[in-house]
C-alpha cells in the first residue's frame, strides 16, 4: 500500500468516526432530596471521574465580589472529619487527583481516581461537599494567595483584559462581576461570609453529582444514595435571576492605563449568544474562519502577513442567558493604530466579501475533526454533563453537532453573520500606555479612562 492510499484511508476513517459521534448513553435520576445524579459507564480503563456541580458562581456574589470563587476553592480545605492534609494524603497516596473552583455561573469539585479506590475516596469526596470545615487558618492563607494572584495579574494586561471587557459590557449587572473578585473585596471576606454562601447555595436541590467511568451501575447507585441521600437544606432553593444583558447602544472605549506598558492589549466586540442557542454549532464554524484557528483571517492578517502581533483570535463566550463576542490581540505600542485598523478591516470581510464555499468546507472539516477529541476522557465527559446541567445545554446539540456542521451553506452563513456578529456600536477595551494611545482610542468610540492600579475593574464613580 503506497503512502497516498494509506493517508486517504486514515482520513476516511477519521471522517467516518467524526460523522458517527454521539454522546455515550448515561442515566439521569433525582434523589428525594432534590439532588440530580448523572451516571455514564465507560469500561475501557479502570478509572472513574466524579464531579459535583453547584449552580452558583460570580453572578451570586452580590456586593461581595470573589465570594463564590473563595468558597469554591475553600471546599478543598478539609471536612469536619478529615483535615486538608489527611484528604490530600489519601488522594496522593492512591494517585488520585482532587480539584475544584468556581466560575461565573457554577462551582465544581472534581475527583479522578482508580476504580479500586472508590470505597475510600468517594466517601471523602462526599464529606467535602456536605461537611466542609472552612478551617480559619487555611482560609486565611487561601485568601492571601488569591489577593497576591490578583495583584500580579494586573502586571500582565492579557490576564485581566477580559475581566475589564466583561465589566464594560455588562456594567453593574451580575454578569459583570469579576469572578476572582478584587484585592479589596477579598480582603474584606470573612469565614462567616464563606459559610453563609455555602449554606445558601451548596444544597442538593441546587446541585448535581456526575459519575463517569468504570463502575457497576447498581452498586454505584446505592453508594451515591447512601453518601448523598442524607444531604438536606433548609428553606426554598435559590431561584435564578436575570444576570444582565450587554450594554451596547453606542460605540465605547475603555482605555485602561498601564503607564509602563510597551504593548497594547485589545478586545473588540459586543453581544454574543447563550450556550443553548440553536445557532451555537454553526457559529463555531464561522468563528473558526474569522479567528478560531491558526490559519484564520485575523491571525493571517495580523500575524503572518504583517507581523503586527504574535497572534490574533476571536471567540463567542456563551453564558446561560446570553454571551459576548470578542476579537482579541496585542501589539507593540507604536503599532497600536495599525493593528486596530487592520483588525476592524479584517472583521468587515464577513460582510464585504462573505464566506465562499471552499473556505466554509475547510472550516467545517476542521471543526468536525476537533470535536470528538474534546470528549474522549471520563473527565471531559463529566465536565460536559456538568455544563448540560448548569447551563441548560441539550443533548441534541451534542448528538446533532456533525449534522448541524454539515448543513451549513454559504447562504446560511451569510444570514448567521448578519444575525449574530455585532457590526455596529462596537465595544473596545484597550490596555496600554494611555498617554501614547489616547488619540487613537477616540477613533473607536466614546472614551472612558481607568487606571490599572486601581482596585477592581470598573471606572470610579
Short mmCIF file of C-alpha atoms in Angstrom, two decimals:
data_model
loop_
_atom_site.label_atom_id
_atom_site.label_comp_id
_atom_site.label_asym_id
_atom_site.label_seq_id
_atom_site.Cartn_x
_atom_site.Cartn_y
_atom_site.Cartn_z
CA UNK A 1 0.00 0.00 0.00
CA UNK A 2 1.54 3.31 -1.01
CA UNK A 3 1.67 6.34 1.28
CA UNK A 4 -1.05 8.29 -0.57
CA UNK A 5 -3.56 5.43 -0.33
CA UNK A 6 -2.72 4.91 3.35
CA UNK A 7 -3.29 8.58 4.16
CA UNK A 8 -6.54 8.55 2.23
CA UNK A 9 -7.82 5.56 4.18
CA UNK A 10 -6.81 7.11 7.50
CA UNK A 11 -8.55 10.35 6.60
CA UNK A 12 -11.69 8.49 5.53
CA UNK A 13 -11.72 6.52 8.78
CA UNK A 14 -11.34 9.70 10.83
CA UNK A 15 -14.17 11.35 8.91
CA UNK A 16 -16.42 8.33 9.44
CA UNK A 17 -15.65 8.31 13.16
CA UNK A 18 -16.44 12.02 13.42
CA UNK A 19 -19.66 11.63 11.45
CA UNK A 20 -20.82 8.84 13.76
CA UNK A 21 -20.06 10.66 17.03
CA UNK A 22 -22.85 10.60 19.61
CA UNK A 23 -22.80 11.34 23.30
CA UNK A 24 -22.44 7.99 25.14
CA UNK A 25 -25.52 6.72 26.96
CA UNK A 26 -26.00 7.91 30.53
CA UNK A 27 -28.58 7.64 33.28
CA UNK A 28 -30.19 10.64 34.93
CA UNK A 29 -32.03 10.37 38.24
CA UNK A 30 -33.08 12.67 41.04
CA UNK A 31 -32.88 11.70 44.70
CA UNK A 32 -35.73 12.52 47.12
CA UNK A 33 -33.67 15.44 48.48
CA UNK A 34 -33.60 17.03 45.01
CA UNK A 35 -30.04 16.07 44.07
CA UNK A 36 -29.60 15.37 40.34
CA UNK A 37 -27.39 12.36 39.55
CA UNK A 38 -25.78 11.53 36.20
CA UNK A 39 -24.07 8.16 35.68
CA UNK A 40 -22.22 7.22 32.50
CA UNK A 41 -20.45 3.85 32.23
CA UNK A 42 -17.12 3.63 30.40
CA UNK A 43 -15.19 0.42 30.91
CA UNK A 44 -12.21 0.96 28.59
CA UNK A 45 -9.88 1.72 31.51
CA UNK A 46 -10.32 1.09 35.28
CA UNK A 47 -10.70 4.77 36.14
CA UNK A 48 -13.52 6.91 37.45
CA UNK A 49 -14.28 10.61 37.32
CA UNK A 50 -16.65 12.18 39.84
CA UNK A 51 -17.84 15.75 39.51
CA UNK A 52 -20.09 17.84 41.74
CA UNK A 53 -21.68 20.88 40.14
CA UNK A 54 -23.47 23.63 42.04
CA UNK A 55 -25.44 26.36 40.30
CA UNK A 56 -23.60 29.20 41.99
CA UNK A 57 -20.81 31.49 40.87
CA UNK A 58 -19.75 35.09 40.50
CA UNK A 59 -23.27 36.05 39.41
CA UNK A 60 -24.31 35.32 43.00
CA UNK A 61 -21.63 37.41 44.70
CA UNK A 62 -23.86 40.44 45.19
CA UNK A 63 -21.87 43.18 46.90
CA UNK A 64 -19.02 40.81 47.78
CA UNK A 65 -17.03 40.14 44.59
CA UNK A 66 -14.96 36.98 44.79
CA UNK A 67 -17.10 35.28 47.44
CA UNK A 68 -18.19 32.39 45.20
CA UNK A 69 -14.61 31.91 43.99
CA UNK A 70 -13.22 31.84 47.51
CA UNK A 71 -15.95 29.46 48.68
CA UNK A 72 -15.44 27.11 45.74
CA UNK A 73 -11.72 26.77 46.42
CA UNK A 74 -12.23 26.62 50.20
CA UNK A 75 -14.31 23.45 49.79
CA UNK A 76 -10.97 21.65 49.32
CA UNK A 77 -9.58 22.84 52.66
CA UNK A 78 -10.87 19.78 54.51
CA UNK A 79 -14.02 18.36 56.06
CA UNK A 80 -15.26 18.30 59.64
CA UNK A 81 -13.87 14.76 59.93
CA UNK A 82 -10.66 14.93 57.89
CA UNK A 83 -8.38 17.95 57.61
CA UNK A 84 -6.83 19.12 54.35
CA UNK A 85 -3.57 17.25 54.92
CA UNK A 86 -5.37 13.95 55.50
CA UNK A 87 -7.54 14.29 52.40
CA UNK A 88 -4.60 15.36 50.23
CA UNK A 89 -2.58 12.40 51.51
CA UNK A 90 -5.42 9.96 50.81
CA UNK A 91 -5.69 11.09 47.21
CA UNK A 92 -1.96 11.45 46.59
CA UNK A 93 -1.14 8.02 48.04
CA UNK A 94 -3.58 6.39 45.60
CA UNK A 95 -2.63 8.51 42.60
CA UNK A 96 -5.96 10.33 42.67
CA UNK A 97 -6.49 13.94 41.67
CA UNK A 98 -8.80 16.34 43.51
CA UNK A 99 -9.58 19.83 42.24
CA UNK A 100 -12.30 22.44 42.35
CA UNK A 101 -13.23 26.04 41.99
CA UNK A 102 -15.90 28.48 40.95
CA UNK A 103 -16.56 30.43 37.76
CA UNK A 104 -19.23 32.79 36.51
CA UNK A 105 -22.26 30.55 36.99
CA UNK A 106 -21.15 27.26 38.51
CA UNK A 107 -18.92 25.85 41.22
CA UNK A 108 -17.35 22.42 40.86
CA UNK A 109 -15.44 19.79 42.76
CA UNK A 110 -13.72 17.18 40.56
CA UNK A 111 -12.04 13.91 41.52
CA UNK A 112 -10.30 11.36 39.31
CA UNK A 113 -9.07 8.05 40.68
CA UNK A 114 -8.79 4.31 40.06
CA UNK A 115 -11.90 2.15 40.15
CA UNK A 116 -10.48 0.07 43.01
CA UNK A 117 -10.25 3.17 45.21
CA UNK A 118 -13.95 4.02 45.07
CA UNK A 119 -14.66 2.68 48.61
CA UNK A 120 -12.03 5.01 50.12
CA UNK A 121 -12.06 8.16 48.00
CA UNK A 122 -15.73 8.56 47.11
CA UNK A 123 -16.74 8.95 50.81
CA UNK A 124 -14.04 11.63 51.24
CA UNK A 125 -15.41 13.42 48.18
CA UNK A 126 -18.91 13.30 49.72
CA UNK A 127 -17.57 14.68 53.00
CA UNK A 128 -16.04 17.68 51.31
CA UNK A 129 -19.27 18.50 49.51
CA UNK A 130 -21.53 18.15 52.54
CA UNK A 131 -19.34 18.94 55.54
CA UNK A 132 -16.58 21.37 54.60
CA UNK A 133 -14.68 22.73 57.57
CA UNK A 134 -13.61 26.10 56.12
CA UNK A 135 -10.75 25.98 58.59
CA UNK A 136 -9.99 29.56 59.59
CA UNK A 137 -6.19 29.33 59.27
CA UNK A 138 -6.32 27.56 55.92
CA UNK A 139 -8.95 30.04 54.69
CA UNK A 140 -6.76 32.99 55.64
CA UNK A 141 -3.83 31.51 53.69
CA UNK A 142 -6.05 30.81 50.68
CA UNK A 143 -7.43 34.34 50.68
CA UNK A 144 -3.93 35.79 50.92
CA UNK A 145 -2.75 33.73 47.95
CA UNK A 146 -5.72 34.86 45.89
CA UNK A 147 -5.07 38.50 46.72
CA UNK A 148 -1.46 38.12 45.60
CA UNK A 149 -2.58 36.49 42.35
CA UNK A 150 -4.88 39.45 41.65
CA UNK A 151 -2.08 41.92 42.30
CA UNK A 152 0.24 40.05 39.96
CA UNK A 153 -2.43 39.72 37.28
CA UNK A 154 -2.65 43.49 36.93
CA UNK A 155 1.00 43.44 35.89
CA UNK A 156 0.05 41.30 32.86
CA UNK A 157 -2.70 43.03 30.83
CA UNK A 158 -3.54 39.88 28.87
CA UNK A 159 -4.66 38.24 32.11
CA UNK A 160 -7.12 40.97 33.05
CA UNK A 161 -8.28 42.49 29.75
CA UNK A 162 -11.14 40.01 29.52
CA UNK A 163 -12.35 40.92 33.01
CA UNK A 164 -12.42 44.61 32.07
CA UNK A 165 -14.23 43.69 28.86
CA UNK A 166 -16.95 41.75 30.69
CA UNK A 167 -17.33 44.58 33.22
CA UNK A 168 -17.66 47.09 30.39
CA UNK A 169 -20.29 45.11 28.52
CA UNK A 170 -22.47 44.22 31.50
CA UNK A 171 -21.86 47.21 33.76
CA UNK A 172 -23.26 46.69 37.24
CA UNK A 173 -25.25 43.58 36.30
CA UNK A 174 -24.33 40.21 37.79
CA UNK A 175 -22.57 39.05 34.61
CA UNK A 176 -20.19 41.97 35.04
CA UNK A 177 -18.91 40.72 38.41
CA UNK A 178 -15.20 39.82 38.32
CA UNK A 179 -15.09 36.06 39.01
CA UNK A 180 -11.97 36.32 41.13
CA UNK A 181 -13.12 39.43 42.98
CA UNK A 182 -10.82 42.35 43.73
CA UNK A 183 -7.97 42.76 46.19
CA UNK A 184 -10.11 44.92 48.48
CA UNK A 185 -13.24 42.78 48.25
CA UNK A 186 -11.31 39.58 49.01
CA UNK A 187 -9.57 41.25 51.92
CA UNK A 188 -12.94 42.04 53.46
CA UNK A 189 -14.32 38.49 53.26
CA UNK A 190 -14.56 36.51 56.49
CA UNK A 191 -15.15 32.90 57.42
CA UNK A 192 -18.80 33.69 58.19
CA UNK A 193 -19.28 35.03 54.65
CA UNK A 194 -17.94 31.82 53.12
CA UNK A 195 -20.05 29.64 55.42
CA UNK A 196 -23.14 31.72 54.63
CA UNK A 197 -22.60 31.43 50.87
CA UNK A 198 -22.12 27.69 51.21
CA UNK A 199 -25.28 27.24 53.27
CA UNK A 200 -27.37 29.24 50.81
CA UNK A 201 -26.19 27.73 47.53
CA UNK A 202 -24.46 24.39 48.20
CA UNK A 203 -27.53 22.27 48.68
CA UNK A 204 -28.83 19.09 47.00
CA UNK A 205 -31.68 20.77 45.13
CA UNK A 206 -29.19 23.17 43.55
CA UNK A 207 -26.53 20.61 42.65
CA UNK A 208 -25.68 17.56 40.57
CA UNK A 209 -23.34 14.64 41.14
CA UNK A 210 -21.81 13.19 37.97
CA UNK A 211 -20.07 9.82 37.82
CA UNK A 212 -18.31 8.73 34.62
CA UNK A 213 -16.08 5.69 34.21
CA UNK A 214 -15.61 2.08 35.18
CA UNK A 215 -18.23 1.14 37.77
CA UNK A 216 -21.09 -1.25 38.39
CA UNK A 217 -24.27 0.83 37.95
CA UNK A 218 -26.31 -0.90 40.65
CA UNK A 219 -23.53 -0.67 43.22
CA UNK A 220 -22.74 2.95 42.29
CA UNK A 221 -26.38 3.94 42.52
CA UNK A 222 -26.54 2.54 46.04
CA UNK A 223 -23.30 4.26 47.04
CA UNK A 224 -24.45 7.64 45.76
CA UNK A 225 -27.79 7.30 47.54
CA UNK A 226 -26.04 6.29 50.76
CA UNK A 227 -23.39 9.00 50.63
CA UNK A 228 -25.55 11.88 49.39
CA UNK A 229 -29.12 10.90 50.26
CA UNK A 230 -28.96 12.49 53.73
CA UNK A 231 -27.77 15.84 52.39
CA UNK A 232 -30.51 18.33 53.24
CA UNK A 233 -31.05 22.07 53.11
CA UNK A 234 -33.45 24.43 54.84
CA UNK A 235 -35.92 26.67 53.02
CA UNK A 236 -36.65 27.01 49.30
CA UNK A 237 -33.92 26.51 46.72
CA UNK A 238 -32.33 29.68 45.27
CA UNK A 239 -34.02 30.94 42.12
CA UNK A 240 -32.15 32.02 39.02
CA UNK A 241 -32.38 35.75 38.40
CA UNK A 242 -31.77 37.95 35.36
CA UNK A 243 -28.00 38.28 35.28
CA UNK A 244 -27.94 41.12 32.75
CA UNK A 245 -27.60 41.91 29.05
CA UNK A 246 -24.80 43.52 27.06
CA UNK A 247 -24.93 47.31 27.04
CA UNK A 248 -24.01 48.46 23.53
CA UNK A 249 -26.21 51.39 22.47
CA UNK A 250 -23.20 53.33 21.15
CA UNK A 251 -19.54 52.73 20.36
CA UNK A 252 -17.46 52.95 23.53
CA UNK A 253 -13.82 52.52 24.51
CA UNK A 254 -12.44 51.73 27.90
CA UNK A 255 -8.82 52.87 27.96
CA UNK A 256 -7.08 51.14 30.86
CA UNK A 257 -3.86 52.98 31.56
CA UNK A 258 -0.74 50.99 32.40
CA UNK A 259 1.85 53.73 32.38
CA UNK A 260 4.84 51.42 31.92
CA UNK A 261 3.29 49.29 29.16
CA UNK A 262 5.24 48.66 25.98
CA UNK A 263 2.34 46.82 24.37
CA UNK A 264 -1.33 47.47 23.81
CA UNK A 265 -3.74 44.63 24.55
CA UNK A 266 -7.16 44.99 22.97
CA UNK A 267 -10.58 43.40 22.71
CA UNK A 268 -13.27 44.47 20.25
CA UNK A 269 -16.83 43.19 20.05
CA UNK A 270 -20.24 43.17 21.61
CA UNK A 271 -23.14 40.84 22.43
CA UNK A 272 -22.91 37.14 21.68
CA UNK A 273 -25.13 34.12 22.30
CA UNK A 274 -26.29 31.89 25.14
CA UNK A 275 -24.78 28.43 25.48
CA UNK A 276 -28.03 26.74 24.45
CA UNK A 277 -28.63 28.96 21.41
CA UNK A 278 -29.76 26.85 18.43
CA UNK A 279 -27.10 28.57 16.29
CA UNK A 280 -24.25 27.67 18.66
CA UNK A 281 -22.82 24.92 16.45
CA UNK A 282 -22.73 26.71 13.07
CA UNK A 283 -21.29 29.79 14.75
CA UNK A 284 -18.32 27.68 15.85
CA UNK A 285 -17.60 27.06 12.16
CA UNK A 286 -17.90 30.72 11.19
CA UNK A 287 -15.76 31.87 14.07
CA UNK A 288 -13.12 29.30 13.07
CA UNK A 289 -12.80 31.16 9.77
CA UNK A 290 -12.59 34.57 11.37
CA UNK A 291 -10.34 33.89 14.34
CA UNK A 292 -10.71 30.38 15.70
CA UNK A 293 -7.63 28.64 14.33
CA UNK A 294 -4.05 29.40 13.33
CA UNK A 295 -4.97 29.89 9.67
CA UNK A 296 -7.90 32.19 10.46
CA UNK A 297 -8.35 35.54 8.74
CA UNK A 298 -7.36 37.52 11.82
CA UNK A 299 -4.23 35.52 12.54
CA UNK A 300 -3.21 35.54 8.88
CA UNK A 301 -3.55 39.30 8.58
CA UNK A 302 -2.26 40.49 11.95
CA UNK A 303 0.45 37.88 12.48
CA UNK A 304 1.52 36.07 9.32
CA UNK A 305 1.14 38.78 6.68
CA UNK A 306 2.07 41.92 8.62
CA UNK A 307 3.85 40.85 11.79
CA UNK A 308 1.81 43.29 13.85
CA UNK A 309 1.25 40.73 16.59
CA UNK A 310 2.21 37.24 17.68
CA UNK A 311 -1.41 36.13 17.48
CA UNK A 312 -4.98 37.28 16.97
CA UNK A 313 -8.20 35.44 17.61
CA UNK A 314 -11.94 35.78 18.05
CA UNK A 315 -14.48 33.90 20.13
CA UNK A 316 -18.06 33.66 21.23
CA UNK A 317 -18.11 33.32 25.02
CA UNK A 318 -21.56 31.91 25.85
CA UNK A 319 -23.28 32.04 29.23
CA UNK A 320 -26.56 30.51 30.32
CA UNK A 321 -28.69 33.58 29.50
CA UNK A 322 -26.63 35.48 26.95
CA UNK A 323 -22.99 35.86 25.97
CA UNK A 324 -20.31 38.03 24.43
CA UNK A 325 -18.27 38.10 21.26
CA UNK A 326 -14.75 39.49 21.02
CA UNK A 327 -11.74 39.89 18.77
CA UNK A 328 -8.57 39.90 20.83
CA UNK A 329 -4.89 40.53 20.28
CA UNK A 330 -1.92 42.57 21.46
CA UNK A 331 0.72 44.59 19.69
CA UNK A 332 3.78 46.71 20.28
CA UNK A 333 2.84 50.21 21.42
CA UNK A 334 3.94 52.00 18.21
CA UNK A 335 1.87 49.57 16.12
CA UNK A 336 -1.38 50.06 18.06
CA UNK A 337 -3.22 52.08 15.42
CA UNK A 338 -2.16 49.83 12.54
CA UNK A 339 -3.20 46.68 14.41
CA UNK A 340 -6.58 48.09 15.42
CA UNK A 341 -7.31 49.34 11.93
CA UNK A 342 -6.38 46.00 10.38
CA UNK A 343 -8.46 44.08 12.93
CA UNK A 344 -11.50 46.18 12.00
CA UNK A 345 -10.81 45.84 8.28
CA UNK A 346 -10.42 42.07 8.55
CA UNK A 347 -13.61 41.77 10.59
CA UNK A 348 -15.51 43.67 7.88
CA UNK A 349 -14.67 40.89 5.40
CA UNK A 350 -17.55 38.92 6.92
CA UNK A 351 -19.94 41.41 5.31
CA UNK A 352 -17.91 42.87 2.44
CA UNK A 353 -16.78 39.61 0.85
CA UNK A 354 -18.63 36.90 2.73
CA UNK A 355 -17.53 33.30 3.05
CA UNK A 356 -17.06 31.24 -0.10
CA UNK A 357 -17.81 27.54 -0.34
CA UNK A 358 -14.18 26.37 -0.32
CA UNK A 359 -13.37 28.35 2.84
CA UNK A 360 -16.52 27.10 4.51
CA UNK A 361 -15.82 23.46 3.66
CA UNK A 362 -12.30 23.74 5.05
CA UNK A 363 -13.60 25.16 8.33
CA UNK A 364 -16.31 22.51 8.55
CA UNK A 365 -13.75 19.73 8.17
CA UNK A 366 -11.54 21.33 10.81
CA UNK A 367 -14.37 21.73 13.33
CA UNK A 368 -15.59 18.18 12.79
CA UNK A 369 -12.09 16.83 13.30
CA UNK A 370 -11.63 18.79 16.53
CA UNK A 371 -14.97 17.80 18.06
CA UNK A 372 -14.65 14.12 19.13
CA UNK A 373 -11.26 14.56 20.89
CA UNK A 374 -12.90 17.08 23.21
CA UNK A 375 -14.92 14.28 24.79
CA UNK A 376 -12.57 11.31 24.89
CA UNK A 377 -11.79 11.03 28.60
CA UNK A 378 -14.12 10.43 31.52
CA UNK A 379 -13.12 13.79 32.98
CA UNK A 380 -14.04 15.59 29.75
CA UNK A 381 -17.40 13.85 29.60
CA UNK A 382 -18.10 14.64 33.26
CA UNK A 383 -17.38 18.31 32.54
CA UNK A 384 -19.75 18.23 29.57
CA UNK A 385 -22.55 16.72 31.66
CA UNK A 386 -21.86 19.42 34.25
CA UNK A 387 -22.33 22.13 31.63
CA UNK A 388 -25.50 20.45 30.42
CA UNK A 389 -26.84 20.65 33.97
CA UNK A 390 -25.64 24.13 34.91
CA UNK A 391 -26.04 25.93 31.58
CA UNK A 392 -29.04 24.14 30.10
CA UNK A 393 -27.19 22.55 27.19
CA UNK A 394 -29.36 19.98 25.44
CA UNK A 395 -28.19 16.55 24.42
CA UNK A 396 -29.46 17.28 20.91
CA UNK A 397 -26.78 19.93 20.49
CA UNK A 398 -24.08 17.31 21.07
CA UNK A 399 -25.66 14.43 19.17
CA UNK A 400 -26.52 16.61 16.17
CA UNK A 401 -23.24 18.51 16.11
CA UNK A 402 -21.95 16.85 12.94
CA UNK A 403 -25.31 17.20 11.18
CA UNK A 404 -25.50 20.90 12.03
CA UNK A 405 -21.97 21.46 10.76
CA UNK A 406 -22.63 19.58 7.51
CA UNK A 407 -25.84 21.51 6.83
CA UNK A 408 -24.12 24.92 6.89
CA UNK A 409 -24.12 26.57 3.45
CA UNK A 410 -22.66 29.89 2.27
CA UNK A 411 -26.15 31.39 2.19
CA UNK A 412 -26.89 30.19 5.72
CA UNK A 413 -23.51 31.53 6.78
CA UNK A 414 -24.38 34.97 5.43
CA UNK A 415 -27.63 35.01 7.40
CA UNK A 416 -25.89 33.94 10.61
CA UNK A 417 -23.24 36.64 10.20
CA UNK A 418 -25.97 39.26 9.87
CA UNK A 419 -27.82 37.88 12.88
CA UNK A 420 -25.08 37.21 15.41
CA UNK A 421 -21.83 39.03 14.69
CA UNK A 422 -22.02 42.57 16.13
CA UNK A 423 -21.21 45.17 13.48
CA UNK A 424 -22.46 48.48 14.84
CA UNK A 425 -21.77 50.09 18.22
CA UNK A 426 -18.66 48.01 18.81
CA UNK A 427 -17.23 47.96 22.32
CA UNK A 428 -13.46 48.20 22.78
CA UNK A 429 -11.10 47.67 25.68
CA UNK A 430 -7.53 48.93 25.29
CA UNK A 431 -4.96 48.20 27.98
CA UNK A 432 -1.75 50.12 27.48
CA UNK A 433 0.02 53.43 27.92
CA UNK A 434 -2.82 55.95 27.76
CA UNK A 435 -0.55 58.89 27.06
CA UNK A 436 0.52 57.27 23.79
CA UNK A 437 -2.78 55.82 22.57
CA UNK A 438 -5.39 58.27 23.84
CA UNK A 439 -5.97 59.90 20.45
CA UNK A 440 -6.08 56.52 18.74
CA UNK A 441 -8.76 55.35 21.18
CA UNK A 442 -11.01 58.25 20.22
CA UNK A 443 -11.36 56.85 16.68
CA UNK A 444 -13.39 53.93 18.01
CA UNK A 445 -15.94 55.49 20.32
CA UNK A 446 -16.61 57.45 23.48
CA UNK A 447 -13.57 57.02 25.71
CA UNK A 448 -13.57 56.28 29.43
CA UNK A 449 -10.19 56.11 31.14
CA UNK A 450 -9.29 53.78 34.01
CA UNK A 451 -6.09 53.13 35.93
CA UNK A 452 -4.95 49.52 36.06
CA UNK A 453 -3.52 50.14 39.51
CA UNK A 454 -6.97 50.98 40.90
CA UNK A 455 -8.79 48.24 42.78
CA UNK A 456 -11.35 46.38 40.73
CA UNK A 457 -12.37 46.58 37.09
CA UNK A 458 -14.94 49.39 36.93
CA UNK A 459 -14.44 53.15 36.44
CA UNK A 460 -14.51 55.23 39.60
CA UNK A 461 -17.97 56.71 40.26
#
